[in-house]
Amino acid sequence: MLEIKNLHVKIAEDDTEILKGIDLVLPKGEVHAIMGPNGSGKSTLAYVLAGKDDYEVTDGSITWNGEDITAMAPDERAVAGVFLAFQYPIEIPGVATMTFLRTSLNAVRKARGQEELSTPDFMRLVKEKAADLKISSDKLKRPLNVGFSGGEKKRQEVLQMSLLEPTLCVLDETDSGLDIDALKIVAEGVNALRSPDRATLVITHYQRLLNYIVPDKVHVLSGGRVVRTGGKELALELEETGYAEFGEEAA
Amino acid sequence: MTAERLKTKAEQGYAAQFSELESRSSSQDWVQRLREDAMSEFNAIGLPHRRVEEWKYTDLRARIGEVYGPAGDAAALSGEKLATLLGPLGDIDAVRLVLVNGVLDEALSDLAALSGSCEILPLHKAVDDAPDWVRGMLTTVNPPRPADATVALNQAFLANGVALRTRMAAPGRLEKPIMIVHVTGGESERPTSAMTRNLLAIGDGVEATVVEAHVQLGTMPSQVNAVTETMLGERASLQHIKAQTEGAETTHLSTWMTRLGAQASYRAFQFSTGGALSRNQIFVAFAGEGASSHLNGAVMARGGQHNDTTMVVDHAVPGCESREFYKLVLDDAARGIVQCKVNVHRDAQKSDGHQAAHAMLLSEAAEFDSKPELEIFADDVVCGHGSTSGQVDEEFLFYLRSRGIPEPQARALLISAFTGEAIAKVDDEAVRGAFQTMAEAWLADEGA
Ligand SMILES: Nc1ncnc2c1ncn2[C@@H]1O[C@H](COP(=O)(O)OP(=O)(O)O)[C@@H](O)[C@H]1O
Ligand SMILES: [Mg+2]
């Protein structure tokens, strides 16, 4: 279970507070959506869960499986099962995709006390998962994300997620920049990971993705606070009314 | 020179060594004259210091306190020992020429393997026999102007090294890379010096790869002064590669002087991790139209290492292309320098030149200096330069760590990706692989 209590977060290098007391409970086996206007703090929350040190937790706590993770390094969190699919996956020139995937997977396996995968086993696994996500093999031969389209990058994120088998998945606007076919493929990838042992937080600006990844609950974030929580119908309601009442003009 | 300059201790040391050598020397007159002229030249200019523009970042007068004695006859080197010294470079399938303190070790060299395709002479024999091609090349291929003190010194002590000339008809290709191994130092307890001069003559239409590997025997400091003069015939193509991994107390002064015939292609790569003080000079002159020169390199330095790469490319004729691309990783208080001067002469229209040098600084105290210089006297040319210096990218680091890769490993991956972009420019696959392995070993050696 993910438990966020009275979470206050500011930007580390100045004193701008972005998250102003977030409370949220996400039990294992459930999928929760976080919606909200641009600038409401959704990505900040995602980064803080992953342990980015641009942000500083000034108050409150984040516990995952009963353990406070706020002091853990990003790589330790990954080992503990936390995975963030980035809103803007970055391009890393010079780092071959396969080298990266292998280093990542084996680092996590080793730290979790599992055996590292042999080269053939690793290759087989990546090929299989990549095929599910319709990622062509020439994309895997390139430096990480370099020259990929927005949609291709998002698929790489889901590929990494399915390889690392996290137990807390945080997807930050994984739907943005995807056409409907890509959206379906990505949603299938996420749904395939649904399990009683796994908790998923889907951050999105639009309701569209939630047709494919049906959430158990929807939280609305505005001005750094959770201002409403409801069932999946709340997403539909927001689609109708927009975020006007939460401080953003309707699209 | 009108008045006699006051010589430094090191300059006096060179002068003393020179008179000793001269009393024993019995070379031909023309070589003797070369040496004497070079010594007079050195005496006139002295060791370069920071007010000499080309040497502003590397003050040899301040840094060379004393001159070590010549290594003399080195103890026999075993093949096993050589393999250890070479490390990953030893795995490259190459034909070897091994120079121990400049002296060609025939037992460790694969002279027979080259007998069909090349003429190879130890330098002392080359100057004694003085075949036309040696006389035509020695000291004339592309001498730096104004005169360079380290090249003058090398000339004054001209005796050791190797002269190589391909003798195949065009178009021809040397199947395997030739690896000239420069072993410096010895098992003795005294610091030593070695002066080496190599000649490479790559004939018209011949394609070759020459790797010069500089390694060190023993742990005593050495002073290395190595000069290679290279001449590429028309349409000749040479990959000229250097690996420099000598000990952390060694002074390494090196100069490559290259002249390219029409439509020749010169692809140089220098990978440098060794030496307390390293000055790697490359002088390239285009002598025929339509030739291209690519000078690439990677430098990894830490501790108090000082690594200076200085290049001068002379577009003397029209229609040539030059590229320089260097990547430096600097840790601790290491200092990296890349200077590159591109001269485009008045008639050298359609010249195309671009240079870039990028440094990654791993500590606050590390320093990078880049000095691009373009002197363009023609109007129809494309020339540019770029230089950056920065740290390991924090966003990249966070991304890798968020995927479970521990920080030291993530850093190493990013640094190796950074140098990897330069190393990718090495055409020969085996050499490229060896360099990548060496870069990773350097990174794994953190704090050693
Ligand atoms: N590292 C940062 N530096 C400065 N401002 C930031 C930083 N991260 C977030 N912010 C600001 O915090 C607010 C919330 O941003 P963000 O979490 O990205 O919102 P959302 O993802 O909901 O669009 C915005 O006003 C944004 O400009
Ligand atoms: Mg966002």
mmCIF file with all atom_site columns, N, CA and C in Angstrom, chain A residues 133-186:
data_model
loop_
_atom_site.group_PDB
_atom_site.id
_atom_site.type_symbol
_atom_site.label_atom_id
_atom_site.label_alt_id
_atom_site.label_comp_id
_atom_site.label_asym_id
_atom_site.label_entity_id
_atom_site.label_seq_id
_atom_site.pdbx_PDB_ins_code
_atom_site.Cartn_x
_atom_site.Cartn_y
_atom_site.Cartn_z
_atom_site.occupancy
_atom_site.B_iso_or_equiv
_atom_site.pdbx_formal_charge
_atom_site.auth_seq_id
_atom_site.auth_comp_id
_atom_site.auth_asym_id
_atom_site.auth_atom_id
_atom_site.pdbx_PDB_model_num
ATOM 1   N N  . LEU A 1 133 ? 4.828  -4.654 -27.393 1.00 0.00 ? 133 LEU A N  1
ATOM 2   C CA . LEU A 1 133 ? 4.603  -3.210 -27.452 1.00 0.00 ? 133 LEU A CA 1
ATOM 3   C C  . LEU A 1 133 ? 4.803  -2.661 -28.864 1.00 0.00 ? 133 LEU A C  1
ATOM 4   N N  . LYS A 1 134 ? 5.001  -3.575 -29.816 1.00 0.00 ? 134 LYS A N  1
ATOM 5   C CA . LYS A 1 134 ? 5.236  -3.202 -31.216 1.00 0.00 ? 134 LYS A CA 1
ATOM 6   C C  . LYS A 1 134 ? 6.401  -2.211 -31.344 1.00 0.00 ? 134 LYS A C  1
ATOM 7   N N  . ILE A 1 135 ? 7.478  -2.532 -30.625 1.00 0.00 ? 135 ILE A N  1
ATOM 8   C CA . ILE A 1 135 ? 8.707  -1.741 -30.767 1.00 0.00 ? 135 ILE A CA 1
ATOM 9   C C  . ILE A 1 135 ? 9.613  -2.508 -31.716 1.00 0.00 ? 135 ILE A C  1
ATOM 10  N N  . SER A 1 136 ? 10.012 -1.863 -32.815 1.00 0.00 ? 136 SER A N  1
ATOM 11  C CA . SER A 1 136 ? 10.825 -2.580 -33.799 1.00 0.00 ? 136 SER A CA 1
ATOM 12  C C  . SER A 1 136 ? 12.246 -2.746 -33.270 1.00 0.00 ? 136 SER A C  1
ATOM 13  N N  . SER A 1 137 ? 12.907 -3.813 -33.727 1.00 0.00 ? 137 SER A N  1
ATOM 14  C CA . SER A 1 137 ? 14.212 -4.139 -33.144 1.00 0.00 ? 137 SER A CA 1
ATOM 15  C C  . SER A 1 137 ? 15.277 -3.101 -33.492 1.00 0.00 ? 137 SER A C  1
ATOM 16  N N  . ASP A 1 138 ? 15.083 -2.362 -34.607 1.00 0.00 ? 138 ASP A N  1
ATOM 17  C CA . ASP A 1 138 ? 16.106 -1.347 -34.908 1.00 0.00 ? 138 ASP A CA 1
ATOM 18  C C  . ASP A 1 138 ? 16.076 -0.195 -33.891 1.00 0.00 ? 138 ASP A C  1
ATOM 19  N N  . LYS A 1 139 ? 14.911 -0.024 -33.239 1.00 0.00 ? 139 LYS A N  1
ATOM 20  C CA . LYS A 1 139 ? 14.841 1.003  -32.195 1.00 0.00 ? 139 LYS A CA 1
ATOM 21  C C  . LYS A 1 139 ? 15.704 0.608  -30.994 1.00 0.00 ? 139 LYS A C  1
ATOM 22  N N  . LEU A 1 140 ? 15.844 -0.681 -30.783 1.00 0.00 ? 140 LEU A N  1
ATOM 23  C CA . LEU A 1 140 ? 16.624 -1.152 -29.644 1.00 0.00 ? 140 LEU A CA 1
ATOM 24  C C  . LEU A 1 140 ? 18.123 -1.049 -29.904 1.00 0.00 ? 140 LEU A C  1
ATOM 25  N N  . LYS A 1 141 ? 18.476 -0.855 -31.171 1.00 0.00 ? 141 LYS A N  1
ATOM 26  C CA . LYS A 1 141 ? 19.901 -0.773 -31.511 1.00 0.00 ? 141 LYS A CA 1
ATOM 27  C C  . LYS A 1 141 ? 20.421 0.652  -31.384 1.00 0.00 ? 141 LYS A C  1
ATOM 28  N N  . ARG A 1 142 ? 19.522 1.579  -31.177 1.00 0.00 ? 142 ARG A N  1
ATOM 29  C CA . ARG A 1 142 ? 19.936 2.984  -31.161 1.00 0.00 ? 142 ARG A CA 1
ATOM 30  C C  . ARG A 1 142 ? 20.326 3.433  -29.747 1.00 0.00 ? 142 ARG A C  1
ATOM 31  N N  . PRO A 1 143 ? 21.011 4.579  -29.671 1.00 0.00 ? 143 PRO A N  1
ATOM 32  C CA . PRO A 1 143 ? 21.229 5.149  -28.341 1.00 0.00 ? 143 PRO A CA 1
ATOM 33  C C  . PRO A 1 143 ? 19.875 5.489  -27.715 1.00 0.00 ? 143 PRO A C  1
ATOM 34  N N  . LEU A 1 144 ? 19.816 5.429  -26.417 1.00 0.00 ? 144 LEU A N  1
ATOM 35  C CA . LEU A 1 144 ? 18.571 5.546  -25.675 1.00 0.00 ? 144 LEU A CA 1
ATOM 36  C C  . LEU A 1 144 ? 17.708 6.747  -26.089 1.00 0.00 ? 144 LEU A C  1
ATOM 37  N N  . ASN A 1 145 ? 16.569 6.437  -26.700 1.00 0.00 ? 145 ASN A N  1
ATOM 38  C CA . ASN A 1 145 ? 15.569 7.436  -27.086 1.00 0.00 ? 145 ASN A CA 1
ATOM 39  C C  . ASN A 1 145 ? 16.019 8.471  -28.115 1.00 0.00 ? 145 ASN A C  1
ATOM 40  N N  . VAL A 1 146 ? 17.271 8.376  -28.581 1.00 0.00 ? 146 VAL A N  1
ATOM 41  C CA . VAL A 1 146 ? 17.780 9.438  -29.449 1.00 0.00 ? 146 VAL A CA 1
ATOM 42  C C  . VAL A 1 146 ? 17.068 9.418  -30.806 1.00 0.00 ? 146 VAL A C  1
ATOM 43  N N  . GLY A 1 147 ? 16.428 10.528 -31.104 1.00 0.00 ? 147 GLY A N  1
ATOM 44  C CA . GLY A 1 147 ? 15.703 10.677 -32.359 1.00 0.00 ? 147 GLY A CA 1
ATOM 45  C C  . GLY A 1 147 ? 14.349 9.976  -32.380 1.00 0.00 ? 147 GLY A C  1
ATOM 46  N N  . PHE A 1 148 ? 13.883 9.489  -31.239 1.00 0.00 ? 148 PHE A N  1
ATOM 47  C CA . PHE A 1 148 ? 12.583 8.819  -31.198 1.00 0.00 ? 148 PHE A CA 1
ATOM 48  C C  . PHE A 1 148 ? 11.463 9.851  -31.162 1.00 0.00 ? 148 PHE A C  1
ATOM 49  N N  . SER A 1 149 ? 10.312 9.468  -31.712 1.00 0.00 ? 149 SER A N  1
ATOM 50  C CA . SER A 1 149 ? 9.149  10.345 -31.612 1.00 0.00 ? 149 SER A CA 1
ATOM 51  C C  . SER A 1 149 ? 8.603  10.251 -30.189 1.00 0.00 ? 149 SER A C  1
ATOM 52  N N  . GLY A 1 150 ? 7.712  11.175 -29.844 1.00 0.00 ? 150 GLY A N  1
ATOM 53  C CA . GLY A 1 150 ? 7.117  11.179 -28.506 1.00 0.00 ? 150 GLY A CA 1
ATOM 54  C C  . GLY A 1 150 ? 6.509  9.828  -28.170 1.00 0.00 ? 150 GLY A C  1
ATOM 55  N N  . GLY A 1 151 ? 5.748  9.278  -29.120 1.00 0.00 ? 151 GLY A N  1
ATOM 56  C CA . GLY A 1 151 ? 5.082  8.004  -28.889 1.00 0.00 ? 151 GLY A CA 1
ATOM 57  C C  . GLY A 1 151 ? 6.067  6.854  -28.699 1.00 0.00 ? 151 GLY A C  1
ATOM 58  N N  . GLU A 1 152 ? 7.162  6.884  -29.485 1.00 0.00 ? 152 GLU A N  1
ATOM 59  C CA . GLU A 1 152 ? 8.173  5.827  -29.360 1.00 0.00 ? 152 GLU A CA 1
ATOM 60  C C  . GLU A 1 152 ? 8.842  5.867  -27.990 1.00 0.00 ? 152 GLU A C  1
ATOM 61  N N  . LYS A 1 153 ? 9.053  7.080  -27.520 1.00 0.00 ? 153 LYS A N  1
ATOM 62  C CA . LYS A 1 153 ? 9.670  7.214  -26.192 1.00 0.00 ? 153 LYS A CA 1
ATOM 63  C C  . LYS A 1 153 ? 8.760  6.646  -25.111 1.00 0.00 ? 153 LYS A C  1
ATOM 64  N N  . LYS A 1 154 ? 7.468  6.934  -25.241 1.00 0.00 ? 154 LYS A N  1
ATOM 65  C CA . LYS A 1 154 ? 6.520  6.445  -24.237 1.00 0.00 ? 154 LYS A CA 1
ATOM 66  C C  . LYS A 1 154 ? 6.491  4.922  -24.217 1.00 0.00 ? 154 LYS A C  1
ATOM 67  N N  . ARG A 1 155 ? 6.604  4.325  -25.387 1.00 0.00 ? 155 ARG A N  1
ATOM 68  C CA . ARG A 1 155 ? 6.613  2.864  -25.458 1.00 0.00 ? 155 ARG A CA 1
ATOM 69  C C  . ARG A 1 155 ? 7.861  2.288  -24.796 1.00 0.00 ? 155 ARG A C  1
ATOM 70  N N  . GLN A 1 156 ? 8.974  3.015  -24.970 1.00 0.00 ? 156 GLN A N  1
ATOM 71  C CA . GLN A 1 156 ? 10.202 2.579  -24.293 1.00 0.00 ? 156 GLN A CA 1
ATOM 72  C C  . GLN A 1 156 ? 10.018 2.588  -22.777 1.00 0.00 ? 156 GLN A C  1
ATOM 73  N N  . GLU A 1 157 ? 9.289  3.572  -22.303 1.00 0.00 ? 157 GLU A N  1
ATOM 74  C CA . GLU A 1 157 ? 9.040  3.647  -20.860 1.00 0.00 ? 157 GLU A CA 1
ATOM 75  C C  . GLU A 1 157 ? 8.265  2.422  -20.392 1.00 0.00 ? 157 GLU A C  1
ATOM 76  N N  . VAL A 1 158 ? 7.234  2.067  -21.166 1.00 0.00 ? 158 VAL A N  1
ATOM 77  C CA . VAL A 1 158 ? 6.417  0.912  -20.771 1.00 0.00 ? 158 VAL A CA 1
ATOM 78  C C  . VAL A 1 158 ? 7.225  -0.383 -20.893 1.00 0.00 ? 158 VAL A C  1
ATOM 79  N N  . LEU A 1 159 ? 8.123  -0.420 -21.885 1.00 0.00 ? 159 LEU A N  1
ATOM 80  C CA . LEU A 1 159 ? 9.005  -1.590 -22.021 1.00 0.00 ? 159 LEU A CA 1
ATOM 81  C C  . LEU A 1 159 ? 9.879  -1.743 -20.767 1.00 0.00 ? 159 LEU A C  1
ATOM 82  N N  . GLN A 1 160 ? 10.469 -0.633 -20.346 1.00 0.00 ? 160 GLN A N  1
ATOM 83  C CA . GLN A 1 160 ? 11.312 -0.680 -19.146 1.00 0.00 ? 160 GLN A CA 1
ATOM 84  C C  . GLN A 1 160 ? 10.500 -1.127 -17.945 1.00 0.00 ? 160 GLN A C  1
ATOM 85  N N  . MET A 1 161 ? 9.282  -0.612 -17.869 1.00 0.00 ? 161 MET A N  1
ATOM 86  C CA . MET A 1 161 ? 8.417  -0.967 -16.748 1.00 0.00 ? 161 MET A CA 1
ATOM 87  C C  . MET A 1 161 ? 8.137  -2.466 -16.742 1.00 0.00 ? 161 MET A C  1
ATOM 88  N N  . SER A 1 162 ? 7.846  -3.000 -17.920 1.00 0.00 ? 162 SER A N  1
ATOM 89  C CA . SER A 1 162 ? 7.496  -4.422 -17.929 1.00 0.00 ? 162 SER A CA 1
ATOM 90  C C  . SER A 1 162 ? 8.715  -5.301 -17.655 1.00 0.00 ? 162 SER A C  1
ATOM 91  N N  . LEU A 1 163 ? 9.914  -4.795 -17.971 1.00 0.00 ? 163 LEU A N  1
ATOM 92  C CA . LEU A 1 163 ? 11.124 -5.573 -17.672 1.00 0.00 ? 163 LEU A CA 1
ATOM 93  C C  . LEU A 1 163 ? 11.442 -5.562 -16.180 1.00 0.00 ? 163 LEU A C  1
ATOM 94  N N  . LEU A 1 164 ? 11.282 -4.401 -15.569 1.00 0.00 ? 164 LEU A N  1
ATOM 95  C CA . LEU A 1 164 ? 11.695 -4.264 -14.170 1.00 0.00 ? 164 LEU A CA 1
ATOM 96  C C  . LEU A 1 164 ? 10.646 -4.796 -13.185 1.00 0.00 ? 164 LEU A C  1
ATOM 97  N N  . GLU A 1 165 ? 9.457  -5.064 -13.684 1.00 0.00 ? 165 GLU A N  1
ATOM 98  C CA . GLU A 1 165 ? 8.374  -5.600 -12.859 1.00 0.00 ? 165 GLU A CA 1
ATOM 99  C C  . GLU A 1 165 ? 8.228  -4.877 -11.523 1.00 0.00 ? 165 GLU A C  1
ATOM 100 N N  . PRO A 1 166 ? 7.953  -3.579 -11.595 1.00 0.00 ? 166 PRO A N  1
ATOM 101 C CA . PRO A 1 166 ? 7.791  -2.824 -10.354 1.00 0.00 ? 166 PRO A CA 1
ATOM 102 C C  . PRO A 1 166 ? 6.478  -3.194 -9.669  1.00 0.00 ? 166 PRO A C  1
ATOM 103 N N  . THR A 1 167 ? 6.363  -2.824 -8.397  1.00 0.00 ? 167 THR A N  1
ATOM 104 C CA . THR A 1 167 ? 5.097  -3.068 -7.696  1.00 0.00 ? 167 THR A CA 1
ATOM 105 C C  . THR A 1 167 ? 4.327  -1.764 -7.503  1.00 0.00 ? 167 THR A C  1
ATOM 106 N N  . LEU A 1 168 ? 5.036  -0.628 -7.641  1.00 0.00 ? 168 LEU A N  1
ATOM 107 C CA . LEU A 1 168 ? 4.349  0.660  -7.634  1.00 0.00 ? 168 LEU A CA 1
ATOM 108 C C  . LEU A 1 168 ? 4.659  1.374  -8.944  1.00 0.00 ? 168 LEU A C  1
ATOM 109 N N  . CYS A 1 169 ? 3.657  1.400  -9.820  1.00 0.00 ? 169 CYS A N  1
ATOM 110 C CA . CYS A 1 169 ? 3.863  2.024  -11.126 1.00 0.00 ? 169 CYS A CA 1
ATOM 111 C C  . CYS A 1 169 ? 3.258  3.416  -11.118 1.00 0.00 ? 169 CYS A C  1
ATOM 112 N N  . VAL A 1 170 ? 4.064  4.389  -11.495 1.00 0.00 ? 170 VAL A N  1
ATOM 113 C CA . VAL A 1 170 ? 3.567  5.756  -11.601 1.00 0.00 ? 170 VAL A CA 1
ATOM 114 C C  . VAL A 1 170 ? 3.728  6.174  -13.055 1.00 0.00 ? 170 VAL A C  1
ATOM 115 N N  . LEU A 1 171 ? 2.621  6.440  -13.718 1.00 0.00 ? 171 LEU A N  1
ATOM 116 C CA . LEU A 1 171 ? 2.697  6.818  -15.136 1.00 0.00 ? 171 LEU A CA 1
ATOM 117 C C  . LEU A 1 171 ? 2.308  8.272  -15.280 1.00 0.00 ? 171 LEU A C  1
ATOM 118 N N  . ASP A 1 172 ? 3.293  9.101  -15.667 1.00 0.00 ? 172 ASP A N  1
ATOM 119 C CA . ASP A 1 172 ? 3.048  10.533 -15.759 1.00 0.00 ? 172 ASP A CA 1
ATOM 120 C C  . ASP A 1 172 ? 2.709  10.917 -17.198 1.00 0.00 ? 172 ASP A C  1
ATOM 121 N N  . GLU A 1 173 ? 1.420  11.149 -17.436 1.00 0.00 ? 173 GLU A N  1
ATOM 122 C CA . GLU A 1 173 ? 0.929  11.532 -18.771 1.00 0.00 ? 173 GLU A CA 1
ATOM 123 C C  . GLU A 1 173 ? 1.511  10.649 -19.880 1.00 0.00 ? 173 GLU A C  1
ATOM 124 N N  . THR A 1 174 ? 1.485  9.365  -19.635 1.00 0.00 ? 174 THR A N  1
ATOM 125 C CA . THR A 1 174 ? 1.991  8.435  -20.643 1.00 0.00 ? 174 THR A CA 1
ATOM 126 C C  . THR A 1 174 ? 1.147  8.514  -21.911 1.00 0.00 ? 174 THR A C  1
ATOM 127 N N  . ASP A 1 175 ? -0.062 9.033  -21.785 1.00 0.00 ? 175 ASP A N  1
ATOM 128 C CA . ASP A 1 175 ? -0.957 9.131  -22.943 1.00 0.00 ? 175 ASP A CA 1
ATOM 129 C C  . ASP A 1 175 ? -0.683 10.335 -23.834 1.00 0.00 ? 175 ASP A C  1
ATOM 130 N N  . SER A 1 176 ? -0.009 11.357 -23.285 1.00 0.00 ? 176 SER A N  1
ATOM 131 C CA . SER A 1 176 ? 0.138  12.558 -24.109 1.00 0.00 ? 176 SER A CA 1
ATOM 132 C C  . SER A 1 176 ? 1.050  12.272 -25.301 1.00 0.00 ? 176 SER A C  1
ATOM 133 N N  . GLY A 1 177 ? 0.666  12.778 -26.442 1.00 0.00 ? 177 GLY A N  1
ATOM 134 C CA . GLY A 1 177 ? 1.457  12.570 -27.652 1.00 0.00 ? 177 GLY A CA 1
ATOM 135 C C  . GLY A 1 177 ? 1.231  11.224 -28.315 1.00 0.00 ? 177 GLY A C  1
ATOM 136 N N  . LEU A 1 178 ? 0.279  10.457 -27.844 1.00 0.00 ? 178 LEU A N  1
ATOM 137 C CA . LEU A 1 178 ? 0.021  9.156  -28.470 1.00 0.00 ? 178 LEU A CA 1
ATOM 138 C C  . LEU A 1 178 ? -1.224 9.221  -29.345 1.00 0.00 ? 178 LEU A C  1
ATOM 139 N N  . ASP A 1 179 ? -1.154 8.590  -30.513 1.00 0.00 ? 179 ASP A N  1
ATOM 140 C CA . ASP A 1 179 ? -2.383 8.448  -31.290 1.00 0.00 ? 179 ASP A CA 1
ATOM 141 C C  . ASP A 1 179 ? -3.172 7.278  -30.703 1.00 0.00 ? 179 ASP A C  1
ATOM 142 N N  . ILE A 1 180 ? -4.382 7.071  -31.214 1.00 0.00 ? 180 ILE A N  1
ATOM 143 C CA . ILE A 1 180 ? -5.277 6.134  -30.549 1.00 0.00 ? 180 ILE A CA 1
ATOM 144 C C  . ILE A 1 180 ? -4.738 4.695  -30.559 1.00 0.00 ? 180 ILE A C  1
ATOM 145 N N  . ASP A 1 181 ? -4.058 4.302  -31.668 1.00 0.00 ? 181 ASP A N  1
ATOM 146 C CA . ASP A 1 181 ? -3.510 2.943  -31.726 1.00 0.00 ? 181 ASP A CA 1
ATOM 147 C C  . ASP A 1 181 ? -2.402 2.746  -30.695 1.00 0.00 ? 181 ASP A C  1
ATOM 148 N N  . ALA A 1 182 ? -1.516 3.737  -30.635 1.00 0.00 ? 182 ALA A N  1
ATOM 149 C CA . ALA A 1 182 ? -0.416 3.659  -29.675 1.00 0.00 ? 182 ALA A CA 1
ATOM 150 C C  . ALA A 1 182 ? -0.970 3.659  -28.259 1.00 0.00 ? 182 ALA A C  1
ATOM 151 N N  . LEU A 1 183 ? -1.996 4.460  -28.061 1.00 0.00 ? 183 LEU A N  1
ATOM 152 C CA . LEU A 1 183 ? -2.617 4.540  -26.740 1.00 0.00 ? 183 LEU A CA 1
ATOM 153 C C  . LEU A 1 183 ? -3.130 3.167  -26.306 1.00 0.00 ? 183 LEU A C  1
ATOM 154 N N  . LYS A 1 184 ? -3.753 2.465  -27.245 1.00 0.00 ? 184 LYS A N  1
ATOM 155 C CA . LYS A 1 184 ? -4.286 1.127  -26.931 1.00 0.00 ? 184 LYS A CA 1
ATOM 156 C C  . LYS A 1 184 ? -3.163 0.159  -26.587 1.00 0.00 ? 184 LYS A C  1
ATOM 157 N N  . ILE A 1 185 ? -2.077 0.227  -27.374 1.00 0.00 ? 185 ILE A N  1
ATOM 158 C CA . ILE A 1 185 ? -0.943 -0.681 -27.117 1.00 0.00 ? 185 ILE A CA 1
ATOM 159 C C  . ILE A 1 185 ? -0.354 -0.428 -25.735 1.00 0.00 ? 185 ILE A C  1
ATOM 160 N N  . VAL A 1 186 ? -0.168 0.857  -25.433 1.00 0.00 ? 186 VAL A N  1
ATOM 161 C CA . VAL A 1 186 ? 0.402  1.222  -24.141 1.00 0.00 ? 186 VAL A CA 1
ATOM 162 C C  . VAL A 1 186 ? -0.539 0.796  -23.009 1.00 0.00 ? 186 VAL A C  1
#
